[in-house]
Structure formats: structure tokens, C-alpha cells
Coordinates of C-alpha atoms in Angstrom, one line a residue:
M163 CA 11.3 9.0 12.7
R164 CA 12.2 12.5 13.8
K165 CA 14.7 14.5 11.8
I166 CA 16.4 17.9 11.8
F167 CA 17.8 19.9 8.9
L168 CA 21.0 22.0 8.7
Q169 CA 21.3 25.2 6.8
I170 CA 24.6 25.2 5.0
T171 CA 26.2 28.6 4.3
S172 CA 29.6 29.9 2.9
M173 CA 29.9 26.8 0.7
L174 CA 33.4 26.0 -0.4
L175 CA 33.1 22.7 -2.2
L176 CA 30.2 20.6 -3.5
L177 CA 31.2 16.9 -3.7
V178 CA 30.0 14.7 -6.6
G179 CA 26.7 13.0 -5.7
F180 CA 26.1 15.4 -2.8
Q181 CA 27.9 13.4 -0.3
G182 CA 28.3 16.5 1.8
I183 CA 29.0 20.2 1.6
V184 CA 32.3 21.4 3.0
S185 CA 31.5 24.6 4.7
A186 CA 33.1 27.2 7.0
Q187 CA 29.8 27.7 8.8
I188 CA 26.6 25.9 9.6
T189 CA 23.3 27.5 10.8
V190 CA 20.8 25.2 12.7
V191 CA 17.3 26.5 13.0
G192 CA 14.1 25.2 14.5
A193 CA 15.6 22.5 16.8
G194 CA 15.1 24.3 20.1
S195 CA 17.2 26.9 21.9
D196 CA 19.6 24.4 23.3
V197 CA 20.8 23.5 19.8
N198 CA 19.8 26.4 17.4
G199 CA 22.6 28.8 16.4
T200 CA 25.6 29.3 14.2
Y201 CA 28.4 26.8 14.2
D202 CA 31.9 27.5 12.9
N203 CA 34.4 24.9 11.5
T204 CA 37.3 25.5 13.9
F205 CA 38.9 22.1 14.1
T206 CA 39.1 18.6 12.7
Y207 CA 37.9 15.5 14.5
N208 CA 38.4 11.9 13.3
G209 CA 39.5 13.2 10.0
K210 CA 36.4 15.3 9.3
P211 CA 35.5 18.9 9.9
A212 CA 34.0 19.6 13.3
Y213 CA 31.9 22.7 14.3
E214 CA 31.5 24.8 17.4
R215 CA 28.6 27.0 18.2
T216 CA 29.7 30.6 18.4
S217 CA 27.2 31.9 20.9
G218 CA 25.0 30.6 23.7
I219 CA 25.6 27.3 25.5
T220 CA 28.6 25.5 24.0
K221 CA 27.7 22.7 21.6
D222 CA 29.7 20.8 19.0
I223 CA 28.8 18.9 15.8
L224 CA 31.3 16.2 15.1
W225 CA 31.9 12.8 13.6
R226 CA 32.2 9.8 16.0
S227 CA 34.1 7.2 14.1
D228 CA 33.8 4.7 17.0
V229 CA 30.0 4.4 16.5
S230 CA 29.9 5.7 12.9
E231 CA 27.6 8.7 13.3
W232 CA 27.5 12.5 13.4
R233 CA 26.5 13.9 16.7
F234 CA 25.4 17.2 18.4
T235 CA 27.2 17.0 21.7
E236 CA 28.2 19.2 24.6
G237 CA 31.4 21.3 24.1
N238 CA 33.4 18.6 25.9
G239 CA 32.1 15.9 23.6
S240 CA 29.6 14.3 26.0
G241 CA 25.9 13.9 25.4
R242 CA 24.0 12.9 22.2
Y243 CA 21.4 15.5 21.4
Y244 CA 20.9 14.5 17.8
Y245 CA 22.6 12.0 15.6
N246 CA 22.9 10.9 12.0
T247 CA 24.5 7.7 10.7
A248 CA 25.2 9.0 7.2
N249 CA 29.0 8.6 6.6
T250 CA 29.3 11.9 4.7
A251 CA 32.2 14.3 4.3
T252 CA 30.4 17.0 6.4
P253 CA 27.2 17.0 8.5
P254 CA 24.3 16.1 6.2
N255 CA 21.3 18.4 5.7
V256 CA 18.6 15.8 6.4
G257 CA 18.0 12.6 8.3
W258 CA 18.8 13.7 11.9
L259 CA 17.2 11.8 14.8
I260 CA 16.6 12.7 18.4
G261 CA 19.2 11.3 20.7
E262 CA 19.1 10.5 24.5
S263 CA 19.3 14.2 25.4
G264 CA 17.5 15.6 22.3
T265 CA 15.0 18.4 22.6
V266 CA 11.8 18.4 20.6
P267 CA 10.3 19.7 18.4
A268 CA 11.8 17.8 15.6
P269 CA 12.0 17.3 12.7
V270 CA 12.9 20.9 11.8
A271 CA 13.9 22.6 8.6
G272 CA 16.7 24.9 7.5
G273 CA 16.9 27.3 4.7
S274 CA 19.1 25.6 2.0
I275 CA 17.3 22.2 2.1
T276 CA 16.0 23.5 -1.3
S277 CA 19.4 22.5 -2.7
L278 CA 18.3 18.9 -2.1
L279 CA 14.9 19.2 -3.6
V280 CA 14.2 18.4 -7.3
G281 CA 12.9 21.6 -9.0
D282 CA 13.3 25.3 -8.5
G283 CA 9.9 26.3 -7.2
T284 CA 8.7 27.9 -10.4
S285 CA 5.3 27.0 -11.9
G286 CA 7.1 25.2 -14.7
N287 CA 9.5 23.3 -12.5
P288 CA 7.9 23.0 -9.0
Y289 CA 9.7 21.7 -5.9
Q290 CA 9.0 18.0 -5.7
I291 CA 7.7 16.9 -2.2
S292 CA 8.4 13.2 -1.7
T293 CA 9.0 12.8 2.1
L294 CA 7.6 14.1 5.4
N295 CA 10.9 15.9 5.8
S296 CA 10.5 17.9 2.6
L297 CA 6.8 18.6 3.4
Y298 CA 7.8 19.8 6.9
W299 CA 10.5 22.0 5.4
I300 CA 7.8 24.1 3.8
A301 CA 6.3 24.9 7.2
F302 CA 9.6 26.4 8.4
S303 CA 10.6 28.1 5.1
D304 CA 8.3 31.2 4.9
T305 CA 10.5 32.6 2.1
A306 CA 9.3 29.8 -0.1
W307 CA 5.6 30.3 0.6
G308 CA 5.1 31.9 -2.7
K309 CA 6.6 29.0 -4.6
S310 CA 5.1 26.0 -6.5
F311 CA 5.1 22.5 -5.1
V312 CA 4.1 19.1 -6.4
Q313 CA 3.7 15.9 -4.3
T314 CA 5.1 12.9 -6.0
V315 CA 4.2 10.0 -3.6
D316 CA 1.9 9.2 -0.8
I317 CA 3.3 10.6 2.5
D318 CA 2.9 8.9 5.9
A319 CA 2.5 11.7 8.4
S320 CA 1.4 9.5 11.3
E321 CA 4.5 10.3 13.4
T322 CA 3.2 13.8 13.8
S323 CA 0.9 12.4 16.5
S324 CA 4.0 12.1 18.8
W325 CA 5.6 15.4 18.0
S326 CA 5.8 17.8 20.9
G327 CA 4.2 21.2 20.7
G328 CA 0.9 19.7 19.3
G329 CA 2.1 17.9 16.2
W330 CA 2.1 19.5 12.7
T331 CA 3.1 23.1 12.2
V332 CA 0.9 25.0 9.8
I333 CA 2.1 26.5 6.5
G334 CA 1.1 30.2 6.2
N335 CA -0.3 32.6 8.7
F336 CA -1.6 36.2 8.9
T337 CA 2.0 37.6 9.1
T338 CA 3.2 35.7 6.1
Y339 CA 0.6 34.2 3.8
F340 CA 1.0 31.1 1.7
T341 CA 0.6 32.5 -1.8
G342 CA 2.0 29.7 -3.8
S343 CA 0.5 26.5 -5.3
Y344 CA 0.5 23.0 -3.9
D345 CA -0.4 20.2 -6.3
G346 CA -1.0 16.9 -4.5
G347 CA -0.3 14.9 -7.7
H348 CA -3.4 12.7 -6.8
F349 CA -1.5 11.4 -3.8
A350 CA -2.4 11.5 -0.1
I351 CA -1.0 12.7 3.2
D352 CA -2.0 10.1 5.8
G353 CA -2.4 10.5 9.5
L354 CA -1.5 14.2 9.9
T355 CA -2.2 15.2 13.6
I356 CA -2.6 18.6 15.2
N357 CA -3.5 18.9 18.9
R358 CA -3.7 22.5 20.0
A359 CA -7.1 23.0 21.6
G360 CA -6.3 26.6 22.5
T361 CA -4.8 27.8 19.2
N362 CA -6.6 29.3 16.3
D363 CA -6.2 28.6 12.5
Q364 CA -5.0 25.0 12.4
G365 CA -4.7 22.8 9.4
L366 CA -2.1 21.7 6.9
F367 CA -2.1 25.3 5.8
G368 CA -3.0 28.2 8.1
V369 CA -3.7 31.1 5.7
I370 CA -3.7 30.8 1.9
Y371 CA -3.9 34.1 0.0
Q372 CA -4.3 34.0 -3.7
G373 CA -2.8 30.5 -3.6
S374 CA -4.1 27.1 -4.5
V375 CA -4.3 23.5 -3.4
T376 CA -5.3 20.8 -6.0
N377 CA -5.4 17.1 -6.4
L378 CA -4.6 16.3 -2.7
G379 CA -6.0 13.7 -0.4
M380 CA -5.7 14.0 3.3
T381 CA -6.7 10.7 5.0
N382 CA -7.1 9.8 8.7
V383 CA -6.5 13.4 9.9
N384 CA -6.8 14.1 13.6
I385 CA -7.0 17.8 14.0
T386 CA -7.9 19.7 17.2
G387 CA -7.8 23.5 17.5
N388 CA -9.7 26.5 18.8
S389 CA -11.3 28.7 16.1
G390 CA -10.7 28.0 12.5
V391 CA -9.9 24.3 12.2
A392 CA -9.9 22.2 9.0
P393 CA -7.7 19.6 7.3
I394 CA -6.5 21.6 4.3
T395 CA -6.6 25.3 5.5
S396 CA -8.1 27.6 8.1
Y397 CA -8.3 30.5 5.7
L398 CA -8.7 30.5 1.9
Y399 CA -8.4 34.2 1.3
I400 CA -8.9 36.5 -1.7
D401 CA -8.8 34.6 -5.0
G402 CA -7.7 31.4 -3.4
S403 CA -8.8 28.0 -4.7
I404 CA -9.2 24.3 -3.6
S405 CA -10.0 21.7 -6.2
N406 CA -10.0 17.9 -6.7
C407 CA -9.3 17.4 -3.0
Y408 CA -10.7 14.9 -0.5
T409 CA -10.4 14.4 3.3
T410 CA -11.2 11.7 5.9
G411 CA -10.7 11.6 9.7
T412 CA -11.8 13.8 12.6
V413 CA -11.8 17.6 13.1
S414 CA -12.6 19.3 16.4
G415 CA -12.7 23.0 17.4
T416 CA -14.5 25.6 19.4
A417 CA -15.7 27.5 16.4
F418 CA -15.4 27.5 12.6
A419 CA -14.6 23.8 12.1
A420 CA -15.0 22.1 8.7
G421 CA -14.0 19.1 6.6
L422 CA -12.0 21.0 3.9
A423 CA -11.5 24.7 4.8
A424 CA -12.7 26.7 7.8
H425 CA -13.1 30.1 6.2
V426 CA -13.4 30.8 2.4
H427 CA -13.3 34.5 1.8
T428 CA -13.4 37.1 -1.0
N429 CA -13.6 35.7 -4.5
S430 CA -12.2 32.3 -3.5
I431 CA -13.6 29.0 -4.8
V432 CA -13.9 25.4 -3.7
S433 CA -14.7 22.9 -6.5
T434 CA -14.9 19.2 -7.3
S435 CA -13.9 18.2 -3.7
L436 CA -15.3 16.0 -1.0
S437 CA -15.0 15.2 2.7
S438 CA -16.2 12.3 4.8
C439 CA -14.7 13.7 8.0
T440 CA -16.4 13.8 11.4
V441 CA -16.5 17.5 12.2
T442 CA -17.3 19.0 15.7
A443 CA -17.5 22.7 16.8
T444 CA -18.6 23.2 20.4
E445 CA -19.8 26.7 19.6
Q446 CA -20.7 28.4 16.3
A447 CA -20.2 27.6 12.6
A448 CA -19.5 24.0 11.6
G449 CA -19.7 22.8 8.0
G450 CA -19.1 19.4 6.4
L451 CA -17.0 21.2 3.7
V452 CA -16.6 24.8 4.8
S453 CA -17.7 26.5 8.1
R454 CA -18.3 30.0 6.5
F455 CA -18.3 31.5 3.1
D456 CA -17.9 35.2 2.6
Q457 CA -18.3 36.5 -1.0
S458 CA -17.0 33.3 -2.4
S459 CA -18.3 30.1 -4.0
I460 CA -18.4 26.3 -4.0
E461 CA -19.4 24.0 -6.9
N462 CA -19.6 20.4 -7.8
S463 CA -18.6 19.2 -4.3
L464 CA -20.1 16.8 -1.7
F465 CA -20.1 15.8 2.0
L466 CA -20.5 12.2 3.3
G467 CA -19.4 12.5 6.9
S468 CA -21.1 13.9 10.0
V469 CA -21.1 17.4 11.5
W470 CA -22.1 18.7 14.9
G471 CA -22.1 22.3 16.2
D472 CA -23.9 24.5 18.7
E473 CA -25.2 26.9 16.0
Y474 CA -24.8 27.6 12.2
V475 CA -24.4 24.0 11.1
G476 CA -24.8 22.6 7.6
G477 CA -23.7 19.6 5.5
V478 CA -21.9 21.8 3.0
T479 CA -21.5 25.0 5.1
G480 CA -22.7 26.5 8.4
F481 CA -23.0 30.1 7.1
L482 CA -23.2 31.8 3.7
Y483 CA -22.7 35.5 3.2
Q484 CA -23.0 37.0 -0.3
S485 CA -21.8 33.6 -1.7
T486 CA -23.0 30.9 -4.1
V487 CA -23.4 27.1 -3.8
T488 CA -23.9 25.3 -7.2
N489 CA -24.3 21.6 -8.0
C490 CA -23.4 20.4 -4.5
Y491 CA -24.9 17.8 -2.2
S492 CA -24.7 16.5 1.3
A493 CA -25.5 12.9 2.4
G494 CA -24.0 13.4 5.9
A495 CA -25.5 13.6 9.4
V496 CA -26.1 17.1 10.7
A497 CA -26.7 17.8 14.4
G498 CA -26.6 20.7 16.9
N499 CA -28.8 23.2 18.6
F500 CA -29.5 26.3 16.5
S501 CA -29.5 27.3 12.8
L502 CA -29.2 23.8 11.5
G503 CA -29.6 22.9 7.8
G504 CA -29.2 19.7 5.9
L505 CA -27.2 21.6 3.3
V506 CA -26.8 25.2 4.7
G507 CA -27.1 26.3 8.3
A508 CA -27.7 30.1 7.7
N509 CA -27.9 32.2 4.6
N510 CA -27.4 36.0 4.2
S511 CA -27.8 37.4 0.7
S512 CA -26.5 34.2 -0.9
T513 CA -27.7 31.9 -3.8
V514 CA -28.0 28.1 -3.6
S515 CA -28.6 26.5 -7.0
N516 CA -29.3 23.0 -8.1
S517 CA -28.1 21.5 -4.8
F518 CA -29.5 18.8 -2.6
W519 CA -29.3 17.1 0.8
D520 CA -30.5 13.7 2.1
I521 CA -33.3 14.4 4.6
E522 CA -33.2 10.9 6.0
V523 CA -29.4 10.6 6.6
S524 CA -29.0 14.2 7.7
G525 CA -31.9 14.1 10.1
R526 CA -32.8 17.6 8.8
S527 CA -36.1 18.4 7.0
T528 CA -35.0 22.1 6.4
S529 CA -32.0 24.0 5.1
A530 CA -31.2 27.6 4.3
G531 CA -31.0 26.8 0.7
G532 CA -31.1 23.7 -1.5
T533 CA -33.7 20.9 -2.0
G534 CA -34.2 18.0 0.4
K535 CA -34.6 14.5 -1.1
T536 CA -35.1 11.0 0.2
T537 CA -32.1 8.6 0.1
A538 CA -33.7 6.8 -2.8
E539 CA -34.0 10.1 -4.7
M540 CA -30.5 11.0 -3.9
K541 CA -29.2 7.8 -5.5
T542 CA -31.2 8.4 -8.7
Q543 CA -29.3 10.1 -11.5
A544 CA -32.4 11.9 -12.8
T545 CA -32.6 13.9 -9.6
F546 CA -29.4 15.6 -10.7
T547 CA -29.5 15.5 -14.5
D548 CA -32.9 17.2 -14.3
A549 CA -31.2 20.0 -12.5
G550 CA -28.6 20.3 -15.2
W551 CA -25.7 18.5 -13.6
D552 CA -22.9 17.3 -16.0
F553 CA -22.8 13.5 -15.9
E554 CA -20.6 11.1 -17.8
G555 CA -22.2 10.6 -21.2
E556 CA -24.6 13.6 -20.8
T557 CA -24.3 16.7 -22.9
T558 CA -26.6 19.0 -20.8
N559 CA -24.1 21.7 -20.1
G560 CA -21.1 20.7 -22.2
T561 CA -18.4 18.1 -21.9
N562 CA -17.0 18.6 -18.4
D563 CA -18.6 15.4 -17.2
Y564 CA -17.9 16.2 -13.5
W565 CA -20.2 13.4 -12.1
D566 CA -21.1 9.8 -12.6
L567 CA -23.4 7.3 -10.8
N568 CA -24.3 4.2 -12.7
V569 CA -21.2 2.0 -12.7
P570 CA -20.8 -1.6 -11.6
V571 CA -18.9 -0.6 -8.4
V572 CA -20.8 1.5 -5.9
Y573 CA -18.9 4.7 -5.0
N574 CA -19.8 7.1 -2.3
N575 CA -22.3 4.6 -0.9
G576 CA -24.4 4.8 -4.0
Y577 CA -24.6 8.6 -4.2
P578 CA -23.2 10.5 -7.2
F579 CA -19.4 10.6 -7.3
L580 CA -16.9 12.9 -9.0
A581 CA -15.4 11.5 -12.2
W582 CA -11.8 12.0 -10.9
Q583 CA -12.5 9.7 -7.9
T584 CA -12.1 6.6 -10.1
G585 CA -8.8 7.7 -11.6
T586 CA -10.5 7.3 -14.9
E587 CA -14.1 8.4 -15.6
I588 CA -15.8 5.1 -15.1
G589 CA -12.9 2.8 -14.1
M590 CA -13.0 0.0 -11.5
P591 CA -10.0 0.2 -9.1
V592 CA -11.0 -3.2 -7.5
E593 CA -13.0 -6.1 -9.0
L594 CA -14.6 -7.8 -6.1
I595 CA -15.7 -11.4 -7.0
S596 CA -16.8 -12.6 -3.6
L597 CA -17.7 -11.5 -0.1
S598 CA -19.1 -13.7 2.8
V599 CA -19.6 -13.5 6.5
S600 CA -19.7 -16.4 9.0
L601 CA -19.8 -17.1 12.7
T602 CA -16.8 -18.4 14.5
S603 CA -16.1 -19.6 18.0
S604 CA -14.8 -16.1 18.9
G605 CA -17.2 -13.9 16.9
V606 CA -17.6 -13.0 13.2
K607 CA -15.3 -13.5 10.2
L608 CA -15.5 -11.7 6.8
E609 CA -13.8 -13.2 3.8
W610 CA -13.5 -11.7 0.4
K611 CA -11.6 -12.1 -2.9
T612 CA -10.6 -9.7 -5.7
A613 CA -9.9 -10.6 -9.3
T614 CA -7.8 -7.5 -10.1
E615 CA -6.8 -4.3 -8.2
V616 CA -5.5 -0.9 -9.4
N617 CA -3.9 1.4 -6.9
N618 CA -5.8 -0.2 -4.0
H619 CA -4.8 1.3 -0.7
G620 CA -7.0 -1.1 1.3
F621 CA -10.4 -1.8 2.8
E622 CA -12.2 -0.3 5.8
V623 CA -14.6 -2.8 7.4
E624 CA -17.8 -1.2 8.5
R625 CA -20.6 -2.6 10.6
K626 CA -24.1 -1.5 11.7
T627 CA -26.8 -3.1 13.8
I628 CA -30.1 -4.3 12.4
D629 CA -33.2 -4.9 14.6
N630 CA -36.0 -6.9 13.0
G631 CA -34.9 -5.7 9.6
Q632 CA -34.8 -2.0 10.7
L633 CA -31.7 0.1 11.4
T634 CA -31.2 0.8 15.1
M635 CA -29.6 3.9 16.5
H636 CA -26.2 2.5 15.4
N637 CA -25.0 4.0 12.1
W638 CA -22.2 2.5 10.1
K639 CA -19.1 2.1 12.3
N640 CA -15.5 1.6 11.1
V641 CA -14.4 -1.6 12.9
G642 CA -11.1 -2.3 11.2
F643 CA -8.8 -1.9 8.2
V644 CA -7.1 -4.4 5.9
E645 CA -4.3 -3.3 3.6
G646 CA -4.7 -3.8 -0.1
N647 CA -2.2 -5.1 -2.7
G648 CA -1.9 -1.9 -4.7
T649 CA -2.0 -3.0 -8.4
S650 CA -2.5 -6.7 -9.2
N651 CA -3.7 -8.7 -12.1
S652 CA -4.1 -11.9 -10.0
P653 CA -6.7 -13.0 -7.5
K654 CA -6.1 -11.9 -3.9
S655 CA -7.8 -13.2 -0.8
Y656 CA -8.6 -11.2 2.4
S657 CA -10.2 -11.8 5.8
F658 CA -11.2 -9.9 8.9
S659 CA -12.4 -11.2 12.3
E660 CA -13.8 -9.4 15.3
N661 CA -15.2 -10.5 18.6
V662 CA -18.8 -9.5 18.6
V663 CA -20.2 -9.8 22.1
I664 CA -23.7 -8.3 21.7
S665 CA -26.4 -10.6 20.3
G666 CA -28.4 -9.4 17.3
T667 CA -28.3 -9.1 13.5
Y668 CA -25.4 -7.1 11.9
A669 CA -24.7 -5.8 8.5
Y670 CA -21.2 -5.5 7.2
R671 CA -19.7 -3.8 4.1
L672 CA -16.3 -2.9 2.8
K673 CA -15.2 0.6 2.0
Q674 CA -12.5 0.2 -0.6
I675 CA -10.1 3.2 -0.6
D676 CA -8.1 3.9 -3.7
R677 CA -4.7 5.7 -3.6
D678 CA -6.0 8.4 -5.9
G679 CA -9.1 9.2 -3.7
S680 CA -11.8 6.8 -4.9
L681 CA -14.2 5.5 -2.3
A682 CA -16.1 2.4 -3.4
Y683 CA -18.5 0.3 -1.2
S684 CA -19.2 -3.4 -1.5
P685 CA -22.7 -4.9 -1.2
E686 CA -23.8 -5.5 2.3
V687 CA -23.8 -9.0 4.0
E688 CA -25.7 -9.9 7.2
V689 CA -25.1 -12.2 10.1
T690 CA -27.0 -13.0 13.2
V691 CA -25.2 -13.5 16.5
G692 CA -27.1 -15.6 19.0
T693 CA -27.3 -15.6 22.8
A694 CA -24.9 -13.3 24.4
P695 CA -21.7 -15.0 25.5
K696 CA -20.9 -15.2 29.1
E697 CA -18.3 -12.5 29.1
F698 CA -17.4 -9.6 31.3
A699 CA -17.7 -6.7 28.8
L700 CA -18.7 -3.0 28.7
D701 CA -19.7 -1.7 25.2
Q702 CA -18.7 1.9 24.2
N703 CA -21.6 4.2 24.8
F704 CA -23.6 5.5 21.8
P705 CA -23.8 8.1 20.7
N706 CA -20.5 9.5 21.7
P707 CA -20.2 12.5 21.9
F708 CA -23.7 12.9 23.2
N709 CA -26.2 15.5 24.4
P710 CA -27.9 15.0 26.8
A711 CA -28.4 11.2 26.9
T712 CA -26.4 8.2 25.8
T713 CA -26.8 4.4 26.1
M714 CA -24.4 1.6 26.9
L715 CA -24.6 -2.2 27.1
F716 CA -22.7 -4.5 29.4
S717 CA -22.6 -8.2 30.2
V718 CA -21.0 -10.4 33.0
Q719 CA -19.4 -13.8 32.9
V720 CA -20.9 -15.0 36.2
T721 CA -24.4 -14.1 37.6
G722 CA -23.9 -11.8 40.6
K723 CA -23.6 -8.3 42.0
A724 CA -22.6 -5.6 39.5
T725 CA -22.5 -1.8 39.5
L726 CA -22.2 0.6 36.6
K727 CA -21.4 4.2 37.7
V728 CA -20.3 7.4 35.9
Y729 CA -17.6 9.7 37.2
N730 CA -16.4 13.2 36.1
A731 CA -12.9 14.1 35.1
I732 CA -11.7 14.6 38.7
G733 CA -13.1 11.2 39.9
Q734 CA -16.3 12.4 41.5
E735 CA -19.3 10.0 41.1
V736 CA -22.1 11.7 39.2
A737 CA -24.5 8.8 38.5
T738 CA -25.3 5.2 39.3
L739 CA -26.8 3.5 36.3
F740 CA -27.0 -0.1 37.6
D741 CA -26.6 -1.5 41.1
G742 CA -27.9 -5.1 41.5
I743 CA -27.7 -8.6 40.3
A744 CA -26.7 -9.0 36.7
E745 CA -27.5 -12.3 34.9
A746 CA -24.8 -13.9 32.8
G747 CA -25.5 -14.8 29.2
Q748 CA -27.6 -11.7 28.5
Y749 CA -27.0 -8.0 27.8
H750 CA -28.0 -5.2 30.2
Q751 CA -28.8 -1.8 28.9
A752 CA -28.3 1.4 30.8
T753 CA -29.0 5.1 29.9
F754 CA -27.0 8.0 31.2
N755 CA -28.9 11.3 31.1
A756 CA -26.6 14.2 31.7
S757 CA -29.0 17.1 31.2
N758 CA -28.1 18.6 34.6
L759 CA -24.3 18.3 34.0
A760 CA -21.8 20.5 32.2
S761 CA -20.1 19.6 29.0
G762 CA -16.8 17.7 29.3
I763 CA -15.2 14.3 29.7
Y764 CA -16.8 11.6 31.9
F765 CA -16.0 7.9 32.6
S766 CA -18.3 4.9 33.0
R767 CA -17.1 2.1 35.2
L768 CA -18.5 -1.4 35.3
T769 CA -17.5 -3.4 38.4
A770 CA -18.3 -7.1 38.9
E771 CA -16.6 -10.4 39.8
G772 CA -13.8 -8.3 41.4
K773 CA -12.9 -6.7 38.1
S774 CA -13.6 -3.3 36.5
L775 CA -13.9 -1.9 33.0
V776 CA -13.8 1.8 32.1
R777 CA -15.0 3.7 29.0
K778 CA -14.5 7.4 28.2
L779 CA -17.7 9.5 27.5
M780 CA -17.8 13.0 25.9
L781 CA -20.8 15.3 26.7
M782 CA -21.1 18.2 24.3
K783 CA -23.9 20.7 24.9

């Protein structure tokens, strides 16, 4: 849903229950030049006040009783730029939708929407953010960027993927900082999208100066920018702080890309936070949590995703300058070309204390700080308590009890988890009583049952390939999502099916996602798929993105001539991977080596039996 807001001025009468504000004048902001401007109440139409724009192209706001809606129209009453079906005394402040002639961007926000928000923006009575509209109002209301906010529910921001202008508009910039506080209330913002490959400083927030973000989850983000790209903020600047936050999704940029904050600068701190994002920077500085620290610190935080960059790449951070890392770990994959580290990519006059990285998962045997451990060691509590970490039930350094590990449910894939991730210190958000996998005529089916659930958002189904008992190049891959039942005291049954066309042995697991940020993994179950079905199929290449080589599998339904070719973005053929007779009932493997090609988008095309299939490939050098 797309909405616009009206700024109401010169108020004459406030009706009971805020049915509408009778006003001599209305100011519309942020809706585009064709609609923005000041509107005066100069006449009455269908028994309600109507408004004319006083400058620019003539527009009216009026009530259409025949269709029961408010409309932005041309001066002659034609057109339907925006509309609102609320039958109020005057045009409402919120809930506007784009009409047939509407102009994006929308939704947009106007100044006095605060009159509709609960709270007054003070630290003792913060503005309550309960809708995407109210969240988006903050982005357009820089006069409120020093106020306090609290989120009161989960917010679905998935519609930002279709907003013109690149999706979400950041809160705070280098002209006007965000200096206030945003408390996520242990709720999440889901599906926030930004797509501005040529624009710097992209995230929910642009620049935070002496401000804070706490208790916020950002799930399934899809953020693309130029330099300074991260889910929560591009800049955390001078005495800023992020704590008890978590993120999932994908982040891509040219430089300074990260899973939490791109830059953390001058006496700022990140604490008790985590990310499982996939982070990519085609040039310098990529970090699983932060791309670069300058005279700042991070403590009691972790990374579980994957990060790739050209240089200065690390599981926690790509670059440290006169900063500190304390009691942190990374169990994520780290890849790139120069200055790579399992925990820290590069270190200039900085201190890394009691922090670790998984040398097996990361693929890195070195780091510019920290201690490398095997996966088994990283899943052993003594590794961390021996270094003085505060675990539940331990009294090593006091009673903070930031961490936990040995509970019946496996969180963070068996690595240490933050105590707040469970909602309680050792609670079980979902009690899983069975999980099984079986073969069906169309592929594989998982079935599982829960006894009880607490704030259960749902289950991500993950799969990986096993070859003779050993992991192949395929890591865990998200293959689907099944929505949970929230909170329930009665048994619930679930199932998930997929069409697996490649023969082999597979492992499956469930990643249970709690509404307050918990990530719990089920035990693994395995299934063996037999002879390849006689189907016309082209598997997605792996890895993707790749550098310089990638592999793909294909099969055909009928034995006969087949070709597999690769084309660049303008349709020029750059490689022939297969040209011959393909046997039905088996899988054919082809490798594409692009060492002599430039970075960019390519396409593989399988042709056989008079049909074609195409897959998108991404080469990142």
C-alpha cells in the first residue's frame, strides 16, 4: 500500500475522535512537484470543504460522494492522482493511495503527522512507531531527528521494493544528523529495500550523531548502494551507539559495506548485536558487522553470515584504526583478494581482546587480531569462559551474563548466543518434538511437529549437499520459508516439499526465527535422491557471485543434442560450455572460467529439445 500524508495548518476545529481537522489551509509535501504545495479552503463540494492549490499547476482536493472517497484532482475535477476512502470531515492526514494518474514517490510524510502519533518525542514519552507510514514519516521530518522513538509492533516494509526512486529514504544525513534514539522494542522491520547503486550512505539511517539504536531486528533486508551501505546505518558518528540489534538479508556496495553499520567513528560503540547478512563490497572495506572502525569499539557481538570484498575484509570488521574489539566472534565465510582476516582484515594501532573466529567456516587461517579456532572448539563453552566471557551461571566478570551455549535448543548453529536472543536467558521459543524427511514422487518432503511455541515467526528450511559423507562445495542454502503460529500451547504440524532434480545425498535443517530475534537450529536430517529424473533442467551456478570460475549442472528429458552457452549483458556469446549429445537420466556438469572477462552480469543458456532455460551469473573480481 502506498500512502501520502497531509500537513494541516491554521487549525480551527478538532473533532472528537480525530475524524478530521477543519482547516483554512493544507500543505502537501513529498508527493512530487505535480501535487506538492499549499491548498486553500475556498469552496464547499458535496457538503465538505474543498481545497485549491494556490500556486503552480492547478489541483484540487475534494470529496467525491458518488464513489465515497477524497481525491486529488485536476482543477476541473478530472483525474485521480491520489485517493482516500476515509469518510472524514476534512481530508485525512494518512492513508492516501496512488490513483491512476498518481506520481511516485509515495508514501510521503507531512509535518503535523506527529499529532496522530502516541507520545511527544521526549525520552520519557517517545513517539510510538506502529506502521510503515509512521516509520516513513521520520524520514521526511528532519525537525524530529533529535526526538525519541519506540517501535511497538513488527513492521512489514516489503512494499519498499516497489517504491520508485530506489525504495526506502534514509533517516539522517551529513546536513542534518539523526541525534535522537530509536528503540526497536524487540520488534523487527522486515523486507526493507534500497536500490541505489550510485548513491552513498544507504541504510535505515544515513548518519547517526550522538544518537542510538537499540533492541531492533531488521530481517530480509535488500540494500544496494555505492559507498557506505549497511542495514542499520551508514555512519555511527561521535558517541553513537548500537546495541541488542540483529540483521538478516543481503547488502551490496562498491565500498564500506557491512551487516550492521558501515562506519563507526569517534567514541562510538556497537555491543551485544549480531548479523547473518550476506555482505558484498566490490572494492575496499567489507565487514560482517562493521566495515571500518575509527577510534571506537565493539564488544559482545557476533557474525554468522558471509562477507566478500576486494580488500580489507573481515568477519567482524574490514579495518580497525585506534579501536578495540572485545569478546566478539565470527563464524561466517570471509572471501576476497587482499587484506583478508577471519575476524579483522587490517589493523592500525588497535586492540583485539578475547575474540575468536572459526578457521574452517571462514576459510581464513589468519586475521589482523583475534584467535582462530576449529568449529568444534568454537562450539565449546570453555573456549570462551577461559577467556573471561560472561556466560549464564558463570561469575567470571560479574553478573551481566551476556552469553549462553548449553541449552536444549541449538541457537546460532551451535555457537555461543547472546542471552537476549531467547527472550529469556535460557528459554525455548519452540519445542520441536519431531522432524523427518522422505522421498515423494516429485522430490523431497520435510514434516515436523512442535509441542509449544512462543513468539514463533517461522521456519527457514535449509539444505546442503553431502558427497560420501563429506560436505561438497555447497554450503547451507535457504530453500524455503514456512510461517509459524506465534504463541501456542497446543501441538502444531508443518510440512515443506521441493522438487530436487540432482541425485545425491542431502542434509536438511530448520532455522527457527523468533519474533524477538532468536535464531534456533534443528537437528539435521538426511535423504538420498536416486538416479536423476529425466527432466529438462539447468541448476543455478555455484558459487554465485563467483571469481573466476563457477560450476553448473544440467539434465535433459530426452537424449539428444544440447548446448550450454554463456552470454554477456548485451547478448554477445562469450563461452560454449557444452555442445554435444546429452544423455537423459543423468546430470552433466560444466565449468565456466571467466578469468579473461570483466566483472559484471552474464547469462547461461541451455538449449535442447527445442526449449531453452536461462540463469543469471554474477562475476565479481
